[in-house]
PDB file of C-alpha atoms in Angstrom:
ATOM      1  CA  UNK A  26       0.000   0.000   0.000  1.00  0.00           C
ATOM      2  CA  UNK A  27       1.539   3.288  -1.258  1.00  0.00           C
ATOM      3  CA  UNK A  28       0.733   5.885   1.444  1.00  0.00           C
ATOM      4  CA  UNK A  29       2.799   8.341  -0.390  1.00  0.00           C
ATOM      5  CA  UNK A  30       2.212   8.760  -4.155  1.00  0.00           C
ATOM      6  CA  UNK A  31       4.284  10.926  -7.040  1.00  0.00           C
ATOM      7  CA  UNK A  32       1.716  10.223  -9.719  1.00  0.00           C
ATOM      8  CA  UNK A  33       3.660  11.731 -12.359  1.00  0.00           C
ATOM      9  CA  UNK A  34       7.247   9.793 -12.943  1.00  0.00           C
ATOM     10  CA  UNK A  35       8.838  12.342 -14.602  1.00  0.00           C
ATOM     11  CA  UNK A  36       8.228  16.290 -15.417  1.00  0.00           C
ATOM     12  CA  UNK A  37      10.008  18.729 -18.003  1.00  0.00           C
ATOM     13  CA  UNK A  38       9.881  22.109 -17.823  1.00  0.00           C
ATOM     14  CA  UNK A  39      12.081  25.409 -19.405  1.00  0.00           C
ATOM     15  CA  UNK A  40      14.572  27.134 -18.030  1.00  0.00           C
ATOM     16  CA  UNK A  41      12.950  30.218 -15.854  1.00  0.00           C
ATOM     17  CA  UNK A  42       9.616  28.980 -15.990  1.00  0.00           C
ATOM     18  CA  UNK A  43       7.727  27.567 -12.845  1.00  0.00           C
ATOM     19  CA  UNK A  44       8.328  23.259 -11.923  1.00  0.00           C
ATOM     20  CA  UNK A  45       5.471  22.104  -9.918  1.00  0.00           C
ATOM     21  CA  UNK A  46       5.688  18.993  -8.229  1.00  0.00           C
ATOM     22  CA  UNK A  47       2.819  17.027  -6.564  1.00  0.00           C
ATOM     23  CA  UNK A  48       2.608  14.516  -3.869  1.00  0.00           C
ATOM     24  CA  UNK A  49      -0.600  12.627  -2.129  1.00  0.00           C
ATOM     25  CA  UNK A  50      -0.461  10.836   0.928  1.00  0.00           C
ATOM     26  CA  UNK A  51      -3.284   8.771   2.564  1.00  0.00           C
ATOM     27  CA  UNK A  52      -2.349   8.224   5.995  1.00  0.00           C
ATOM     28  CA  UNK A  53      -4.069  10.754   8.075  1.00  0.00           C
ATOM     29  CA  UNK A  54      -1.671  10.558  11.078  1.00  0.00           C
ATOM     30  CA  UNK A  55       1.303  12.237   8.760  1.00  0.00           C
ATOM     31  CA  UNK A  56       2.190  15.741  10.368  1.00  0.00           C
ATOM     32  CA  UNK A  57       5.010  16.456   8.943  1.00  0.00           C
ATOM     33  CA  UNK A  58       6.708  16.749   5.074  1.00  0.00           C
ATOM     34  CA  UNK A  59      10.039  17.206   3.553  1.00  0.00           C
ATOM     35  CA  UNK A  60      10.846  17.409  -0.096  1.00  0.00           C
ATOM     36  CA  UNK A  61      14.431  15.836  -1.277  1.00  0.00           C
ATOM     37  CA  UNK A  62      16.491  16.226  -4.592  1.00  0.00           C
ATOM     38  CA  UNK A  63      18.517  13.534  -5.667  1.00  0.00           C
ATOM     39  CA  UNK A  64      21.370  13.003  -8.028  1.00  0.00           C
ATOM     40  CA  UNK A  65      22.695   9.568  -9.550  1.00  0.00           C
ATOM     41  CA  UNK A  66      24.536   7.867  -7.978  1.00  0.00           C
ATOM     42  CA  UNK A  67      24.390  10.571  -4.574  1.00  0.00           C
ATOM     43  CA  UNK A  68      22.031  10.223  -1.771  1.00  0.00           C
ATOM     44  CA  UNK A  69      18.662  12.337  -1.561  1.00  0.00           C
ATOM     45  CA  UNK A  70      19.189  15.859  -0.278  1.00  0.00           C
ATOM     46  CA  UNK A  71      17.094  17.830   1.659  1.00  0.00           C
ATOM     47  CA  UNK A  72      15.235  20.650   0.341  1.00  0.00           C
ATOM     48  CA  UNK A  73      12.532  22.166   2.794  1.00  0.00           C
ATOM     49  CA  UNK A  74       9.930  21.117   5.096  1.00  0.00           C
ATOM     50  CA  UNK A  75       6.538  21.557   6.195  1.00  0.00           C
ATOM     51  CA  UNK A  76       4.737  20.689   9.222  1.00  0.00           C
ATOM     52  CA  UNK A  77       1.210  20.460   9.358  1.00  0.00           C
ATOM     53  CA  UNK A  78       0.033  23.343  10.902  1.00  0.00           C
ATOM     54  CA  UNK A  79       1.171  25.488   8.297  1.00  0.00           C
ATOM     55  CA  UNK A  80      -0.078  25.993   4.657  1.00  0.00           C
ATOM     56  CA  UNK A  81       2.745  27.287   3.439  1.00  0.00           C
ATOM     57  CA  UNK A  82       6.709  27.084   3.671  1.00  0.00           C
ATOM     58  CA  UNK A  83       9.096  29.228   1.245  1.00  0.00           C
ATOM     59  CA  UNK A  84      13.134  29.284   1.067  1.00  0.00           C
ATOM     60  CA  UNK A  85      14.513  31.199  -1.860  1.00  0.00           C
ATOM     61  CA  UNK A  86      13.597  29.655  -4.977  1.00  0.00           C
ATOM     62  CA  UNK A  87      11.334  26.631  -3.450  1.00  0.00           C
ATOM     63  CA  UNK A  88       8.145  26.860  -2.107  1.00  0.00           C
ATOM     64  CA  UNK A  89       6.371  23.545  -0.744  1.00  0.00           C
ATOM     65  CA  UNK A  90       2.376  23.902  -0.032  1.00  0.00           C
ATOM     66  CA  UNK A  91       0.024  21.694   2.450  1.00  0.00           C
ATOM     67  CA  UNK A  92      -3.430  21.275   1.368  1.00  0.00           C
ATOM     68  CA  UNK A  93      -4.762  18.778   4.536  1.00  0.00           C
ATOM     69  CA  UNK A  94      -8.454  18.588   3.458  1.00  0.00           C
ATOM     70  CA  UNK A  95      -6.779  17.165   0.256  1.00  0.00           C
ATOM     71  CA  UNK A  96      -3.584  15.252   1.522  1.00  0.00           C
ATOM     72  CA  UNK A  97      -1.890  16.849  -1.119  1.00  0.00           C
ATOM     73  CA  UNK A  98       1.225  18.671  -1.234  1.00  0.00           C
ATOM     74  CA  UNK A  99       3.569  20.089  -4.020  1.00  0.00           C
ATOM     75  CA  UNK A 100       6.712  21.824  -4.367  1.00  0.00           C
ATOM     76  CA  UNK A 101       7.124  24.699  -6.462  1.00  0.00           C
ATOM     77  CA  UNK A 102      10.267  25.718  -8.014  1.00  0.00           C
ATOM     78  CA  UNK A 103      10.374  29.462  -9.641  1.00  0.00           C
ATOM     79  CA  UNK A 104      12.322  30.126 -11.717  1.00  0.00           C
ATOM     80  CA  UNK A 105      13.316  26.198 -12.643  1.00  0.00           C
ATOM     81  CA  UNK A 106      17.330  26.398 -13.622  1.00  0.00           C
ATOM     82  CA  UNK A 107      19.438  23.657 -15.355  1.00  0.00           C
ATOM     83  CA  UNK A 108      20.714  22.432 -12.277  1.00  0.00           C
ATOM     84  CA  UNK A 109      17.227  21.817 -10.798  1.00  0.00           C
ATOM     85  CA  UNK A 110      17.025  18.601 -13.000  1.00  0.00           C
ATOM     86  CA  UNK A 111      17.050  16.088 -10.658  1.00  0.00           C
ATOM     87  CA  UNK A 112      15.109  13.252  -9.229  1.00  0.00           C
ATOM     88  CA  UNK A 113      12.508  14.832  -6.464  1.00  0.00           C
ATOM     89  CA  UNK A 114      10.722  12.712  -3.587  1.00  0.00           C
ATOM     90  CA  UNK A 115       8.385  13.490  -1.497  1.00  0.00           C
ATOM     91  CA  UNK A 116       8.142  11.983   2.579  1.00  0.00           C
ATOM     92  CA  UNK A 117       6.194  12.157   5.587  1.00  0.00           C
ATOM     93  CA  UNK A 118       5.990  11.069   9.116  1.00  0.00           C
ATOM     94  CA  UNK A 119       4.201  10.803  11.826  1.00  0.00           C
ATOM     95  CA  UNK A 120       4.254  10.801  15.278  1.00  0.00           C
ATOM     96  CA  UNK A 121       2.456   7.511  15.838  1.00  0.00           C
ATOM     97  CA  UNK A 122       2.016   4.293  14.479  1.00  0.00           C
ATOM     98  CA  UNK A 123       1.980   3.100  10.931  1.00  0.00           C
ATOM     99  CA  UNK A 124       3.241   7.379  10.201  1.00  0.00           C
ATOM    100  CA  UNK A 125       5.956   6.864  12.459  1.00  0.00           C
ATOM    101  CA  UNK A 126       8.469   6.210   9.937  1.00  0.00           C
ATOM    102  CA  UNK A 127       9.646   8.384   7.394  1.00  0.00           C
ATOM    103  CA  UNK A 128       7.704   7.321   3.791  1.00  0.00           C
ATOM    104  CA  UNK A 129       8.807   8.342   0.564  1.00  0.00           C
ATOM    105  CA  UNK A 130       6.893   8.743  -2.632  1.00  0.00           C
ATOM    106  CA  UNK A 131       8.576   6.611  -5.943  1.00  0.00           C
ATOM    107  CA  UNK A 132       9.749  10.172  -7.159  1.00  0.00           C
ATOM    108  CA  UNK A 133       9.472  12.602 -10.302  1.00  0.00           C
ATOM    109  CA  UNK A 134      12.076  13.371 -12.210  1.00  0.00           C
ATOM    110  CA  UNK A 135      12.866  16.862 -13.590  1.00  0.00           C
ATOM    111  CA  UNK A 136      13.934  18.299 -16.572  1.00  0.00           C
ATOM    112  CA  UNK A 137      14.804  21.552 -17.033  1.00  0.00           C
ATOM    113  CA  UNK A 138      15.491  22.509 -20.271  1.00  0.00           C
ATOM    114  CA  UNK A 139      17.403  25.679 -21.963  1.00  0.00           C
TER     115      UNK A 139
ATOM    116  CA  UNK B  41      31.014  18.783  10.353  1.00  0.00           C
ATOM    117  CA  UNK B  42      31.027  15.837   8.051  1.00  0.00           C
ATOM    118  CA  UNK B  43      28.040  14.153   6.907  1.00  0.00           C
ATOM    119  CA  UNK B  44      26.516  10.691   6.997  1.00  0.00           C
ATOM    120  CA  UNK B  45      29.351   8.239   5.690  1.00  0.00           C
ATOM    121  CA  UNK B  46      28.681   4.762   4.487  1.00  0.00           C
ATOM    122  CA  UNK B  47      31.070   2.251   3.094  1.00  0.00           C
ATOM    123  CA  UNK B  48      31.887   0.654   0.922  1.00  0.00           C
ATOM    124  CA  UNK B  49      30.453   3.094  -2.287  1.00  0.00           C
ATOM    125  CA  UNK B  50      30.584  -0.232  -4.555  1.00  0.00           C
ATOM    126  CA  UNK B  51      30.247  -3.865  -3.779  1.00  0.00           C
ATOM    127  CA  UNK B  52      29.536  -7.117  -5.939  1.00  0.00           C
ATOM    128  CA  UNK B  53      28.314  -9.884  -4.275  1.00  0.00           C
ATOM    129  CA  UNK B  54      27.460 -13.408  -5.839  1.00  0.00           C
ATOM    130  CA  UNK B  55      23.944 -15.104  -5.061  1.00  0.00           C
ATOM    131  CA  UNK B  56      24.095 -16.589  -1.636  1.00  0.00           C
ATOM    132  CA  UNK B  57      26.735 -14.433  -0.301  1.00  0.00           C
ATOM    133  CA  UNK B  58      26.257 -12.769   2.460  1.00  0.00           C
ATOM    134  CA  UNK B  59      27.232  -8.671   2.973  1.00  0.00           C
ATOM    135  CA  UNK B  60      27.457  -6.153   5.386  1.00  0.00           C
ATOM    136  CA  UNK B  61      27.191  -2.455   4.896  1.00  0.00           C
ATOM    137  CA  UNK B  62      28.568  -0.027   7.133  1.00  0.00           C
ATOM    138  CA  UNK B  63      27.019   3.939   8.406  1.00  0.00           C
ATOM    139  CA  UNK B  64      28.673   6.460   9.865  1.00  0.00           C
ATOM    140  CA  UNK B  65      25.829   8.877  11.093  1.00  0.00           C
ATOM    141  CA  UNK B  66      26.489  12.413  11.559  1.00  0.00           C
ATOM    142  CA  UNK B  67      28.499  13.742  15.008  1.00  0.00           C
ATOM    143  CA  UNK B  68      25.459  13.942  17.834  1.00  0.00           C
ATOM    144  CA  UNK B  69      22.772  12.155  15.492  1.00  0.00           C
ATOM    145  CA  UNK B  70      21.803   9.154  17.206  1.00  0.00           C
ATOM    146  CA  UNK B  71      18.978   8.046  15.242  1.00  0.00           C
ATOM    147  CA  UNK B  72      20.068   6.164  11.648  1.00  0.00           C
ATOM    148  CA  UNK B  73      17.707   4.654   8.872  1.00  0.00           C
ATOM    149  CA  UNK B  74      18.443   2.272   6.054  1.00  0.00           C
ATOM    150  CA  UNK B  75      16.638   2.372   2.800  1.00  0.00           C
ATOM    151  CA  UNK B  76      16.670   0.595  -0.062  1.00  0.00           C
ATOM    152  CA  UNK B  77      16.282   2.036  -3.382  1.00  0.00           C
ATOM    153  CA  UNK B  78      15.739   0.030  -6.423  1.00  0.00           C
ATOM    154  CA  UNK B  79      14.249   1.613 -10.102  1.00  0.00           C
ATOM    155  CA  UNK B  80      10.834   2.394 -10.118  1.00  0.00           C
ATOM    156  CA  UNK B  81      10.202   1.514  -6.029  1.00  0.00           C
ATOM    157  CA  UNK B  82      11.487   4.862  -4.529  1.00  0.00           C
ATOM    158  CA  UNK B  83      13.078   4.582  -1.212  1.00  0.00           C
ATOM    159  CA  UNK B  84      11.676   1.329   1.144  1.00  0.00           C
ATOM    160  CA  UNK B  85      12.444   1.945   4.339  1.00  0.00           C
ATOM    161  CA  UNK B  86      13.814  -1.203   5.451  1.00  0.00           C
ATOM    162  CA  UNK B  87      14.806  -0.195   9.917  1.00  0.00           C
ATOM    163  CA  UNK B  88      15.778   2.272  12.175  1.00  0.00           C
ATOM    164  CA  UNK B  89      17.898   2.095  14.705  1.00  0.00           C
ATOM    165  CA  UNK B  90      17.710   4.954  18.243  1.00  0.00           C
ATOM    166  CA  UNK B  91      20.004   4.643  20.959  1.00  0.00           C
ATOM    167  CA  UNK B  92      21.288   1.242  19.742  1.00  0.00           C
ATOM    168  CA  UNK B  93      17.517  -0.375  19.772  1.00  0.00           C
ATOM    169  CA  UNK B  94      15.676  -1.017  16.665  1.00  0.00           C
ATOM    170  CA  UNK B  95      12.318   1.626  16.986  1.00  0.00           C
ATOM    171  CA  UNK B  96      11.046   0.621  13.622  1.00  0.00           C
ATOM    172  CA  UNK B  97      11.189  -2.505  10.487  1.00  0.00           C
ATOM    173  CA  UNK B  98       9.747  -2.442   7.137  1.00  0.00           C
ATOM    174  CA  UNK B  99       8.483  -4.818   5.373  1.00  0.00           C
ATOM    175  CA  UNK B 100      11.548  -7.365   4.583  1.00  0.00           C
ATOM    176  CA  UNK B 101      12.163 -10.390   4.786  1.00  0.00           C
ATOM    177  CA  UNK B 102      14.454 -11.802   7.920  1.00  0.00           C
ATOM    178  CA  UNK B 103      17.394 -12.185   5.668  1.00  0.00           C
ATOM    179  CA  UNK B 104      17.838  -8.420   6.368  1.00  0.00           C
ATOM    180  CA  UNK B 105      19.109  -7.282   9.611  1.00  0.00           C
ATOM    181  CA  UNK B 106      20.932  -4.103  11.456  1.00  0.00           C
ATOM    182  CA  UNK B 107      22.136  -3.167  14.069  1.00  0.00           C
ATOM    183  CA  UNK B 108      23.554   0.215  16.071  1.00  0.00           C
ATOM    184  CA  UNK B 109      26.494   0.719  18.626  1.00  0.00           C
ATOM    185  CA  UNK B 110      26.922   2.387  21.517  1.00  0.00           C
ATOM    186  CA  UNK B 111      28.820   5.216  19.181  1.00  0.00           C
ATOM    187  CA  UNK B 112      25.522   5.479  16.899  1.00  0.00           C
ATOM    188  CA  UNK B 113      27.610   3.687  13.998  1.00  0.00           C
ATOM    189  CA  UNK B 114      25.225   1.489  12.265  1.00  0.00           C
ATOM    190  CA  UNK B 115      25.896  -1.865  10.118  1.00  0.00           C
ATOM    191  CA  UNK B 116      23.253  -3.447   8.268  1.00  0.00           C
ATOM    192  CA  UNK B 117      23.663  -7.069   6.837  1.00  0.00           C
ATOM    193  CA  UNK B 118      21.825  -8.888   3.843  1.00  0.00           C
ATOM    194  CA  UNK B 119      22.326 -13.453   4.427  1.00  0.00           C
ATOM    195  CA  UNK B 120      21.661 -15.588   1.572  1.00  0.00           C
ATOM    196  CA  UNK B 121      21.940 -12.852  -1.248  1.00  0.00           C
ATOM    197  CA  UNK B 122      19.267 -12.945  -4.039  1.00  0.00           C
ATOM    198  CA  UNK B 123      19.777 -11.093  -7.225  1.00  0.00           C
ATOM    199  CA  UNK B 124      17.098  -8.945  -6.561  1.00  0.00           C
ATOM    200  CA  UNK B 125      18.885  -7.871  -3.855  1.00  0.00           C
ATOM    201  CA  UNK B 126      20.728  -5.282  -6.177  1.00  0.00           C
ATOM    202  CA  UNK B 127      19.954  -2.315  -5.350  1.00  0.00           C
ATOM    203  CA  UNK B 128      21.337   1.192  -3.693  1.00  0.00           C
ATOM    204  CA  UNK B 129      21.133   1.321   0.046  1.00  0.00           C
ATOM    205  CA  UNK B 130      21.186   4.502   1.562  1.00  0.00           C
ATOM    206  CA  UNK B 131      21.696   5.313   5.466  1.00  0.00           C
ATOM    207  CA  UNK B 132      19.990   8.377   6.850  1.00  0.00           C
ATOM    208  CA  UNK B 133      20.760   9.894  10.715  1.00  0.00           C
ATOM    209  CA  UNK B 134      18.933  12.700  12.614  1.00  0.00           C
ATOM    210  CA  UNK B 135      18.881  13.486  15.877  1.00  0.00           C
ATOM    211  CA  UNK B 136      16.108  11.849  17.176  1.00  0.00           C
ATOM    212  CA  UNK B 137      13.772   9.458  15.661  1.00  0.00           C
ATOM    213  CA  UNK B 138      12.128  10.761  12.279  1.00  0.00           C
ATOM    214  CA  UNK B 139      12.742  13.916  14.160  1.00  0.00           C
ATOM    215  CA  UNK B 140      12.407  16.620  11.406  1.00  0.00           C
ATOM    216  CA  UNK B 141      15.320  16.730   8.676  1.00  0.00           C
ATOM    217  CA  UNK B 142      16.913  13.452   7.998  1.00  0.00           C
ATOM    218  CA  UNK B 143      20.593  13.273   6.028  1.00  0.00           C
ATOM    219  CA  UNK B 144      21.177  10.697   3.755  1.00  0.00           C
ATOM    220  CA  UNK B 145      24.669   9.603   2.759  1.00  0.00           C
ATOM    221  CA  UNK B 146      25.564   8.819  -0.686  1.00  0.00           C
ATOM    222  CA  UNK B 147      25.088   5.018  -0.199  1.00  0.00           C
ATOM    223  CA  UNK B 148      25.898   2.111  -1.386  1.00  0.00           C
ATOM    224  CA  UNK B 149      25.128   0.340  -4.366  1.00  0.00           C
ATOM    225  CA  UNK B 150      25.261  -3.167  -4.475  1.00  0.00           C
ATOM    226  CA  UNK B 151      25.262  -5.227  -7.178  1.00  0.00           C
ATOM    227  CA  UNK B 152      24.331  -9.103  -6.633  1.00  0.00           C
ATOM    228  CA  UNK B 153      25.693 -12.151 -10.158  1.00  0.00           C
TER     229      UNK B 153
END
């Protein structure tokens, strides 16, 4: 059971323009998010954060937003640059229970093209 | 400071082998995760290890197994090798259990003939 979903594998998107990256989750006990970037052969890297009494977290160029009602969250990425393209995941955790290890999503990979 | 370190970057392993992989966590971090990534799956969280206790598993089979010491350094060891087996495993450490940002080293890939 896939509690956290990427639905789209892979994403490409022009240089300056706005990368948006989406991420569901179904378990209702996750309280807390984190966007990574990954390069081959590297290990993921963190990005930012969100915890789930906020709607909204923004550092520089990255913004990540929480819609609960929905479990949904994306990442936004404005303006995308060349060495954006990367492999992105999304994770969550919880405090309790079946949330109370970190879960990633299968990823989406980004392009960003010149 | 210097980050989560895991050795060895490379390994080949025959089926039936048996391996153990080796994570350094960063200085204070007592808390270290292994993962295994493999095309397609993402990262499967496989254990995690607090205070030299195992707080968590995933779901896989016994042939995997970890462990912490007293110094947070965690090994993690895959019996009876399988060549699905072949995969990247990554270590992660924070400083408390899934508490907020979690560092990943650059891992380890194995490859299993």
């Amino acid at each position: 059971d896939q509690q956290v979903k990427q639905n789209s594998p892979s994403l490409s998107v022009q240089e300056g323009r706005i990368s948006i990256l989406n991420c569901d989750y179904t378990n209702s006990m996750f309280d807390y998010f984190l966007w990574y970037k990954k390069y081959p052969a590297e290990g993921p890297t963190f990005l930012i954060s969100i915890s789930s009494i906020k709607d909204k977290n923004e550092d520089g160029r990255f913004t990540v937003f929480l819609n609960k009602s929905a479990k949904h969250l994306s990442l936004h990425i404005v303006p995308s640059q060349p060495g954006d393209s990367a492999v992105y995941f999304c994770a969550a955790t919880g405090r309790t229970g079946t949330a109370s290890k970190l879960t990633f999503g299968t990823g989406t990979r980004l392009q960003v093209t010149l | 400071k210097a980050g989560v370190t895991q050795t060895p970057r490379y390994l080949i392993k025959t089926r039936g082998q048996q391996v153990t992989l080796s994570c350094s966590p960063i200085s204070g971090h007592r808390s270290v995760s292994w993962y295994q990534q493999t095309p397609g799956q993402g990262l499967q969280f496989l254990f995690e290890y607090f205070s030299e206790t195992q707080r968590n598993k995933g779901n896989f089979p016994g042939r995997f197994s970890g462990r912490q010491f007293s110094n947070s350094r965690s090994e993690m060891n895959v019996s009876t090798l399988e060549l699905g087996d072949s995969a990247l495993y990554l270590c992660a450490s924070s400083l408390v259990p899934q508490g907020g940002q979690t560092f990943f080293g650059q891992g380890t890939r194995l490859t299993v003939v």
